[in-house]
Coordinates of C-alpha atoms and ligand atoms in Angstrom, one line a residue:
X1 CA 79.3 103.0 129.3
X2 CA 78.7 106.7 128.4
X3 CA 76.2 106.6 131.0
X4 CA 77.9 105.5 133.8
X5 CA 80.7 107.9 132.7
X6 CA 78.2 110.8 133.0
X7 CA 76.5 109.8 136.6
X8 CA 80.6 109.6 137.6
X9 CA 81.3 112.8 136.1
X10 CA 77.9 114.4 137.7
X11 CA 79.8 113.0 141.3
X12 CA 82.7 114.7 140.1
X13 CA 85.0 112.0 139.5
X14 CA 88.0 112.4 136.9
X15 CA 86.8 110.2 134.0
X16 CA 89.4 109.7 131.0
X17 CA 87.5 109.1 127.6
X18 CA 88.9 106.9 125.3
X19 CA 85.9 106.7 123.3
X20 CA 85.5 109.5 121.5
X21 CA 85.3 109.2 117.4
X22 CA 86.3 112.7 116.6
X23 CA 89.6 114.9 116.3
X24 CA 89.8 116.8 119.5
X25 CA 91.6 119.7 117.4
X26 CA 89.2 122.6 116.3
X27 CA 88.4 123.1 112.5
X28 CA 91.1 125.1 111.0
X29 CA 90.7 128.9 111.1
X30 CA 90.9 129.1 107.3
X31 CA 87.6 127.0 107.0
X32 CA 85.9 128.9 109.7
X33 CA 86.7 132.0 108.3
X34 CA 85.6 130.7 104.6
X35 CA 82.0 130.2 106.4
X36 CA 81.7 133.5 107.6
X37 CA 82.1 135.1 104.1
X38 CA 79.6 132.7 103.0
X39 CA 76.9 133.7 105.6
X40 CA 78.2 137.7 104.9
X41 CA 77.9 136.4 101.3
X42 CA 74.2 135.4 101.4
X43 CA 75.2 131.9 101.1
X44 CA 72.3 130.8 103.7
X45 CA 69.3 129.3 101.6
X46 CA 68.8 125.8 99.6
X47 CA 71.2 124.6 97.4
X48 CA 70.6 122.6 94.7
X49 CA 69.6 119.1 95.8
X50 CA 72.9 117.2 94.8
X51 CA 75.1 119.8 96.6
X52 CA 75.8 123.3 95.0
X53 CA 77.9 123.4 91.8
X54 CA 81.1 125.0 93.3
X55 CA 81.9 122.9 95.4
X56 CA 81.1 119.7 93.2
X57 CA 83.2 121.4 91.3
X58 CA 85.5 121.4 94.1
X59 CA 85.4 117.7 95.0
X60 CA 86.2 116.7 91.7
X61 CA 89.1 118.9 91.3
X62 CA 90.4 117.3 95.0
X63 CA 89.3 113.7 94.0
X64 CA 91.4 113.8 90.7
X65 CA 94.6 116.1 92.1
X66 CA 94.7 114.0 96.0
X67 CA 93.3 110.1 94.4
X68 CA 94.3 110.3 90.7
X69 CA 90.3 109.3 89.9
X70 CA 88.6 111.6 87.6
X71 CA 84.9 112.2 87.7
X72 CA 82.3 115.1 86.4
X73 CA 80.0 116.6 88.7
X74 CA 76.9 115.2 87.8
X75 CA 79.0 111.2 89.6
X76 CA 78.7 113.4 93.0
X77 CA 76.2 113.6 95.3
X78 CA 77.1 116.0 98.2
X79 CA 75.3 115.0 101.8
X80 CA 74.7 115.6 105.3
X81 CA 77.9 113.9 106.6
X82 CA 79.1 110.9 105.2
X83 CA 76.7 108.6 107.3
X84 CA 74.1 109.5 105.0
X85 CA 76.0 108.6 101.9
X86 CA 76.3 105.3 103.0
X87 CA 73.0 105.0 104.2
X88 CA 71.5 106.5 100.6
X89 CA 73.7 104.6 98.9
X90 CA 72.5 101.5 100.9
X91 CA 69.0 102.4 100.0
X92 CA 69.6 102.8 96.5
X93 CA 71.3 99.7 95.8
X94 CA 69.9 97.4 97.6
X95 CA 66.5 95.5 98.7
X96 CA 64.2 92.8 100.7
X97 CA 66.4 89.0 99.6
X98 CA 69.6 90.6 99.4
X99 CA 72.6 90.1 101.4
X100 CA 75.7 92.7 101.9
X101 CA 79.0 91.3 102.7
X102 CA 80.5 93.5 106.4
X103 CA 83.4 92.5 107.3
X104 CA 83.9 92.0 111.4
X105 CA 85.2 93.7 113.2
X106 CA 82.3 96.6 111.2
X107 CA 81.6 100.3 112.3
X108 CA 78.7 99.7 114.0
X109 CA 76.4 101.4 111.4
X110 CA 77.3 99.1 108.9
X111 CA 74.8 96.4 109.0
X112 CA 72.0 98.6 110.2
X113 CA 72.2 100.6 107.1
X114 CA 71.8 97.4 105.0
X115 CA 69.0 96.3 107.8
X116 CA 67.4 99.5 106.7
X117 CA 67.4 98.9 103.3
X118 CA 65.9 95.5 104.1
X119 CA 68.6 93.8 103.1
X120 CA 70.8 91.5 105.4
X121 CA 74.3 91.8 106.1
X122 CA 76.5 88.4 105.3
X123 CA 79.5 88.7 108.3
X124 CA 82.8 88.1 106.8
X125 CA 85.6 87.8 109.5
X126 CA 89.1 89.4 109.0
X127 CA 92.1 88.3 110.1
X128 CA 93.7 90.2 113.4
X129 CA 97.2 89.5 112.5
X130 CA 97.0 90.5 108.8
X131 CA 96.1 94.5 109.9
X132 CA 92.0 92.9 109.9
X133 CA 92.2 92.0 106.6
X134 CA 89.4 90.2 105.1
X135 CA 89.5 86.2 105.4
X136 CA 88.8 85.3 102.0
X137 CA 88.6 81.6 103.0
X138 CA 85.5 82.5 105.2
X139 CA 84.0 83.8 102.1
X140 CA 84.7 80.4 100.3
X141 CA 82.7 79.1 103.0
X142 CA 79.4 81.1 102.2
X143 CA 76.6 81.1 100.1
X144 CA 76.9 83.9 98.4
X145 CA 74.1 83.4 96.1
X146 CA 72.5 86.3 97.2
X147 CA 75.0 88.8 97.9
X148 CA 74.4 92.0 96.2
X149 CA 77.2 94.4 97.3
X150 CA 80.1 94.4 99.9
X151 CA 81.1 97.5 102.2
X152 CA 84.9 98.2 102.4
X153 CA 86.0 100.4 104.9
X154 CA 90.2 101.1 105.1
X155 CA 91.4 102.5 107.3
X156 CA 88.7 101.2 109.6
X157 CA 87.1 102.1 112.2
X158 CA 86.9 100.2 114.9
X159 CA 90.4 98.7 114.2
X160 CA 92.3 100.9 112.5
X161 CA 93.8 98.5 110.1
X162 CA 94.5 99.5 106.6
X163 CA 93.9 96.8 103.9
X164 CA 97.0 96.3 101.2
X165 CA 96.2 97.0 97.7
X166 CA 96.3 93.1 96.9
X167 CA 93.3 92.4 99.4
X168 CA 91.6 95.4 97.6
X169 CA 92.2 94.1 94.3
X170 CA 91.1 90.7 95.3
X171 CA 87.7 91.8 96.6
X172 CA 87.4 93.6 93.4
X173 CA 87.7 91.3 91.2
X174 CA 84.7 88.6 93.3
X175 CA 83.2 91.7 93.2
X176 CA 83.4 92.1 89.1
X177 CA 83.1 88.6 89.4
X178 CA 80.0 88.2 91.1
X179 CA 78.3 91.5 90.4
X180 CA 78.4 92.9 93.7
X181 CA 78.7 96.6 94.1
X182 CA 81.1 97.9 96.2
X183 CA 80.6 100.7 98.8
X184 CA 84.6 101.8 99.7
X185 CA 83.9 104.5 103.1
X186 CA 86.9 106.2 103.0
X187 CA 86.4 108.9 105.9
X188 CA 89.8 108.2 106.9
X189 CA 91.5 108.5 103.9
X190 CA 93.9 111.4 105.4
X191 CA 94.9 109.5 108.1
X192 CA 97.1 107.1 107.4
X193 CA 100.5 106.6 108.7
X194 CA 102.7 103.9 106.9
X195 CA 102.5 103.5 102.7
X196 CA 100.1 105.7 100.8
X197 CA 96.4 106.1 100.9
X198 CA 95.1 104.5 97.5
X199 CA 91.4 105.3 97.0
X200 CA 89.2 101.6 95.8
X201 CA 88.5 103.2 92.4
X202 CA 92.1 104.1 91.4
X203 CA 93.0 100.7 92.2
X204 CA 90.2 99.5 90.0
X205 CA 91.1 101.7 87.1
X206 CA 94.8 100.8 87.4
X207 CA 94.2 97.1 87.4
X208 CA 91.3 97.4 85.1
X209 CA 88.9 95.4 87.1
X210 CA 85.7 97.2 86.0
X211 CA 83.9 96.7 89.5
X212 CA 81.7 99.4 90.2
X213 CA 82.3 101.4 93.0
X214 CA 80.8 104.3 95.1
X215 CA 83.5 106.1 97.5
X216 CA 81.9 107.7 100.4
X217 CA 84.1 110.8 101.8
X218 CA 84.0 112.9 104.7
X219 CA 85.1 116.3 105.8
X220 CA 84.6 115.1 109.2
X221 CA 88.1 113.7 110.1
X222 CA 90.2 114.9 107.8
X223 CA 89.2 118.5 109.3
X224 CA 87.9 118.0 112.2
X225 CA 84.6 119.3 111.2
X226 CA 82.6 116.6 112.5
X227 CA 79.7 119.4 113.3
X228 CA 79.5 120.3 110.0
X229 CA 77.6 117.6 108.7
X230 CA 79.6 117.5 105.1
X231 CA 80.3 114.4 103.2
X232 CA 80.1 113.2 99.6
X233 CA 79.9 110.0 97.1
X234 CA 81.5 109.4 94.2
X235 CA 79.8 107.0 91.6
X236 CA 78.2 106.3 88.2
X237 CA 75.3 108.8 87.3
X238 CA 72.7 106.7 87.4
X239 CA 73.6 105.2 90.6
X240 CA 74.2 109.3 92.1
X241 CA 71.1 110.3 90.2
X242 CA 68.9 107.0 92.8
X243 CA 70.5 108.2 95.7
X244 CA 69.9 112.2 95.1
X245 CA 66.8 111.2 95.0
X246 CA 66.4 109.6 97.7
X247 CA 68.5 112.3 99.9
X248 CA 66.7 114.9 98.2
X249 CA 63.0 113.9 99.9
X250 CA 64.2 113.3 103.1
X251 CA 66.6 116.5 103.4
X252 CA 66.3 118.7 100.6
X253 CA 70.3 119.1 100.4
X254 CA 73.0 119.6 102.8
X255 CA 73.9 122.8 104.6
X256 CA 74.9 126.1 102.7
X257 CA 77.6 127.2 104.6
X258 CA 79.5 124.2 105.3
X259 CA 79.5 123.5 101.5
X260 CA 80.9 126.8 100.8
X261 CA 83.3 126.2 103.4
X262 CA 84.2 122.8 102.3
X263 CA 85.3 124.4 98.8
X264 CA 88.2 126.0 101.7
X265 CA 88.5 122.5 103.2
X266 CA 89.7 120.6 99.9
X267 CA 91.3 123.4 97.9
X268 CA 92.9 125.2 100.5
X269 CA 96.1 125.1 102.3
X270 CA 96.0 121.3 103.9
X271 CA 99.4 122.4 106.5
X272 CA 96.6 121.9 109.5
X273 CA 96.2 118.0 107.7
X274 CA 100.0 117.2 108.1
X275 CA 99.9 118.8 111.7
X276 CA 97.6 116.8 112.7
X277 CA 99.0 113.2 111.4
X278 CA 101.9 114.1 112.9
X279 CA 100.4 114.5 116.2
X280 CA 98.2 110.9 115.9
X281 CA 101.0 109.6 114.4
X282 CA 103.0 110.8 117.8
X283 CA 100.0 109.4 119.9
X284 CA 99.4 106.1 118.3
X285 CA 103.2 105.0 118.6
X286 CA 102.3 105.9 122.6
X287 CA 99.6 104.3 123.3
X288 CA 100.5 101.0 121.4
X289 CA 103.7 101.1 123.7
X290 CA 101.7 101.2 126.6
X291 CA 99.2 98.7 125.6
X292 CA 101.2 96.2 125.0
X293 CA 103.1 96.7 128.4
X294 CA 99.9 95.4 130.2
X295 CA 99.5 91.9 130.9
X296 CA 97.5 89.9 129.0
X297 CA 97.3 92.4 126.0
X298 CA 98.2 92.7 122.9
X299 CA 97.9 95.3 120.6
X300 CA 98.7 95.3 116.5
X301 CA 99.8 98.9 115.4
X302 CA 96.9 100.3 113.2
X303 CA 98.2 101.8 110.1
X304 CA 95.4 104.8 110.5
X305 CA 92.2 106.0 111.8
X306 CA 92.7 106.9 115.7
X307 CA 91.7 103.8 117.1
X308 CA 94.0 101.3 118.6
X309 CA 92.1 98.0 119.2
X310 CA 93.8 95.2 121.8
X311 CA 93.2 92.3 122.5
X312 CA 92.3 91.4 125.9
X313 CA 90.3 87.7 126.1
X314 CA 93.3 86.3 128.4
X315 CA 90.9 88.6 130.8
X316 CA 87.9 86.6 129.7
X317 CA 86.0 84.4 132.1
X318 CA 88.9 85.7 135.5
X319 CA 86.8 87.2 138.5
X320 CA 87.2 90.8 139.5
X321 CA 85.8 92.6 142.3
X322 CA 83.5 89.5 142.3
X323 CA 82.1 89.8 139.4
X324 CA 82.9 87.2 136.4
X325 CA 83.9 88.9 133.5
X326 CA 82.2 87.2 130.8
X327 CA 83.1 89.4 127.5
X328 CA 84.1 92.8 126.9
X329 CA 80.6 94.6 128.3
X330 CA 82.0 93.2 131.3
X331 CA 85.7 94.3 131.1
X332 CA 85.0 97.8 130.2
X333 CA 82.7 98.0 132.8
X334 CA 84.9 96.7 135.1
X335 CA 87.8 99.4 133.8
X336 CA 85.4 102.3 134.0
X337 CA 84.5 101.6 137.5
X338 CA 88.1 101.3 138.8
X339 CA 90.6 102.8 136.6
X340 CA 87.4 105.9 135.5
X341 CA 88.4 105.5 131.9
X342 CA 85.5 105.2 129.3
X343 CA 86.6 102.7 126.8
X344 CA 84.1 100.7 123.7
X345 CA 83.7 97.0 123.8
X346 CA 85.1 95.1 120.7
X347 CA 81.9 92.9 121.4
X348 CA 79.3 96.1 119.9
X349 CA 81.6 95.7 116.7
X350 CA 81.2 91.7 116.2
X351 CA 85.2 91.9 118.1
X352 CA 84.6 89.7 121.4
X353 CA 87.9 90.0 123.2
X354 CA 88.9 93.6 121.4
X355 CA 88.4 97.1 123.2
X356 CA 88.4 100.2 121.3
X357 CA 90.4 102.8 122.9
X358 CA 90.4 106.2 120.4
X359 CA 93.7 108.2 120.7
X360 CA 92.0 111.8 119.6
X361 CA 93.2 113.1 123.0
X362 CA 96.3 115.0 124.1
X363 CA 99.5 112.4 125.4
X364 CA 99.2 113.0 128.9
X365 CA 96.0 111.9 129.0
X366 CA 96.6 109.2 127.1
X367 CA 99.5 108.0 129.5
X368 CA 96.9 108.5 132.8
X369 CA 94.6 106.5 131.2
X370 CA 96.7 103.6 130.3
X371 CA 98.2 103.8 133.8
X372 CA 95.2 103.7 135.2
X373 CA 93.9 101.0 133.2
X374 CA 97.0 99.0 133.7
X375 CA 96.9 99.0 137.5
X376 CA 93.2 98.4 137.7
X377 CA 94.2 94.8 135.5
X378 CA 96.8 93.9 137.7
X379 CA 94.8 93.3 140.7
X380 CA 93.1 90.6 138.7
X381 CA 95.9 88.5 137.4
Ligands
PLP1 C1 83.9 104.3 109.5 C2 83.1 105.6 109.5 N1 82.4 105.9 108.4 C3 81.7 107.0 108.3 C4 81.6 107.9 109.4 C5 80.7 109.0 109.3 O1 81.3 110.2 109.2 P1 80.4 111.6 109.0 O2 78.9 111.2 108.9 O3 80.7 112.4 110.2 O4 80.9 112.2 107.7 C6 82.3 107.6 110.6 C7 82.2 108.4 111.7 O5 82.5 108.1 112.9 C8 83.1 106.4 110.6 O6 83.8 106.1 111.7

């Protein structure tokens, strides 16, 4: 898709893109500014491998004052984005014979870290209606001899569906259970528009479940800092101390100046945070309207991320333009080439039927788009 989209744009054609997975806002001015006096500062060679001690020191005072979980710094591991937490963490944990429960629809780096591992990933499927949450009586259908760990990721991304603290606490407690460890990415933990955010762990410690958990976290959204490469785990030592060393022969440690800055990010005035979930918040109620005013579609309203994620299999196996579309590879194809918007096939994230349409762009846009997209569709019904 991003292909096409380019040789359009290269013919100078107005493409809209619905596909992209960052905030289009820059990073706040405060964190900028906090990177420059780090650089003035000297702050420009290795740190030490697990991230530098000021700003662990940082992400535990965030992680007990914004989640209510307390840690010490030696349970954090600071790395190079929050991709390569996961993918660490992955690699720590797991091995050759073991299986990872993903739920579907998954992030599309989900199962290829546990492929990297060597491990395979068990599909779970979630339930559309119930904000994707997971189908526990798919689960009951498994084997699950072999399962090792499960990877929770709410608000997720591709749906944007945030899971109820009684889903949580029933994965935790197969996971106790079964002896599974849990991975909880929580990149969007920020953005989150009805209820509160409640980090895994707290709910583990509330309910006493004694499950044990490593939360991955990201700079990335929450600040828009996606360039920055910044993200950190949360865990028991001895699982922090595997993956450090892990991280720490492949990349030494994450970049100076973006941890310096990051001490900005997560103790420093957060105003920029609330701006900004107000304006998705704004955005999201928009595009859901217009979704759901195409025929043929229907869209659930995500309680976060910035991803709405319709339906549109009454499109399935119809004719347009002469071509049959078979699955969603075919519909977005079709929607790029007449309506020139750039939009992500559910089918990528084990979601036949879904689109992904990200809403990190300004509301007129996202009203051409749709209007676009909408009249396009109507020439095939
Ligand atoms: C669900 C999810 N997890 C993790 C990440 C990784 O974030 P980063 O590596 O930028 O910290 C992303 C980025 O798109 C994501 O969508």
């Amino acid at each position: 898709m991003a292909t096409i989209a380019a040789e359009m744009k290269s013919k100078g054609i107005d493409v809209i893109n619905f596909s992209v997975g960052e905030p289009d806002f820059n990073t706040p001015k405060n964190i900028i500014e906090a990177a420059k006096d780090a650089m003035d500062q000297g702050y420009t060679k290795y740190t030490a491998g697990p991230g530098m001690i000021e700003f662990r020191e940082a992400i535990c005072r965030k992680l007990k004052q914004e989640n209510g979980i307390e840690y010490e710094i030696d349970n954090i591991l600071v790395s190079n984005g929050e991709k390569q937490s996961l993918s660490v963490a992955c690699q720590a944990l797991f091995e050759q014979g073991d299986e990872v429960i993903v739920f579907r629809p998954y992030w599309v780096s989900f199962p290829e870290f546990v492929r990297l591992a060597d491990a395979e990933p068990l599909l779970i499927n979630t339930i559309a209606e119930n904000n994707f949450e997971p189908d526990f009586n798919h689960i009951s259908t498994k084997n699950i001899d072999n399962v090792k760990g499960v990877i929770l990721n709410s608000p997720s991304n591709p749906t944007g569906g945030t899971w109820s603290e009684s889903a949580i606490i029933k994965i935790l407690k197969l996971a106790k259970m079964n002896n599974w460890m849990v991975i909880s990415d929580e990149c969007y933990e920020r953005i989150v528009y009805d209820g509160k955010f409640i980090s895994t762990e707290k709910i583990n410690r509330l309910h006493n479940i004694g499950a044990t958990i490593i939360t991955c976290m990201s700079l990335s959204k929450t600040y828009a800092m996606t360039g920055w490469r910044i993200g950190y785990s949360a865990g028991p030592r001895k699982i922090i101390k595997a993956m450090s060393k892990i991280q720490g022969q492949a990349t030494s440690c994450a970049n100076s100046i973006g941890q310096r800055a990051g001490i900005e990010a997560l103790l420093g005035d957060q105003k920029y945070v609330k701006e900004m979930l107000s304006m998705f918040l704004s955005r999201r109620d928009l595009i859901v309207d217009l979704l759901n005013q195409i025929r043929g579609v229907s869209c659930f309203l995500p309680g976060g991320a910035f991803y709405a994620f319709p339906d549109f299999s009454t499109y399935l196996d119809k004719r347009a333009e002469g071509t049959l579309l078979r699955d969603t590879f075919d519909i977005a194809e079709y929607i790029l080439k007449f309506a020139n918007v750039v939009t992500v096939p559910g089918d990528g994230f084990g979601a036949p039927g879904h689109i992904r349409f990200s809403y990190a762009t300004n509301k007129d846009t996202i009203k051409e788009g749709i209007k676009r997209v909408k009249s396009a569709l109507e020439k095939i019904y």
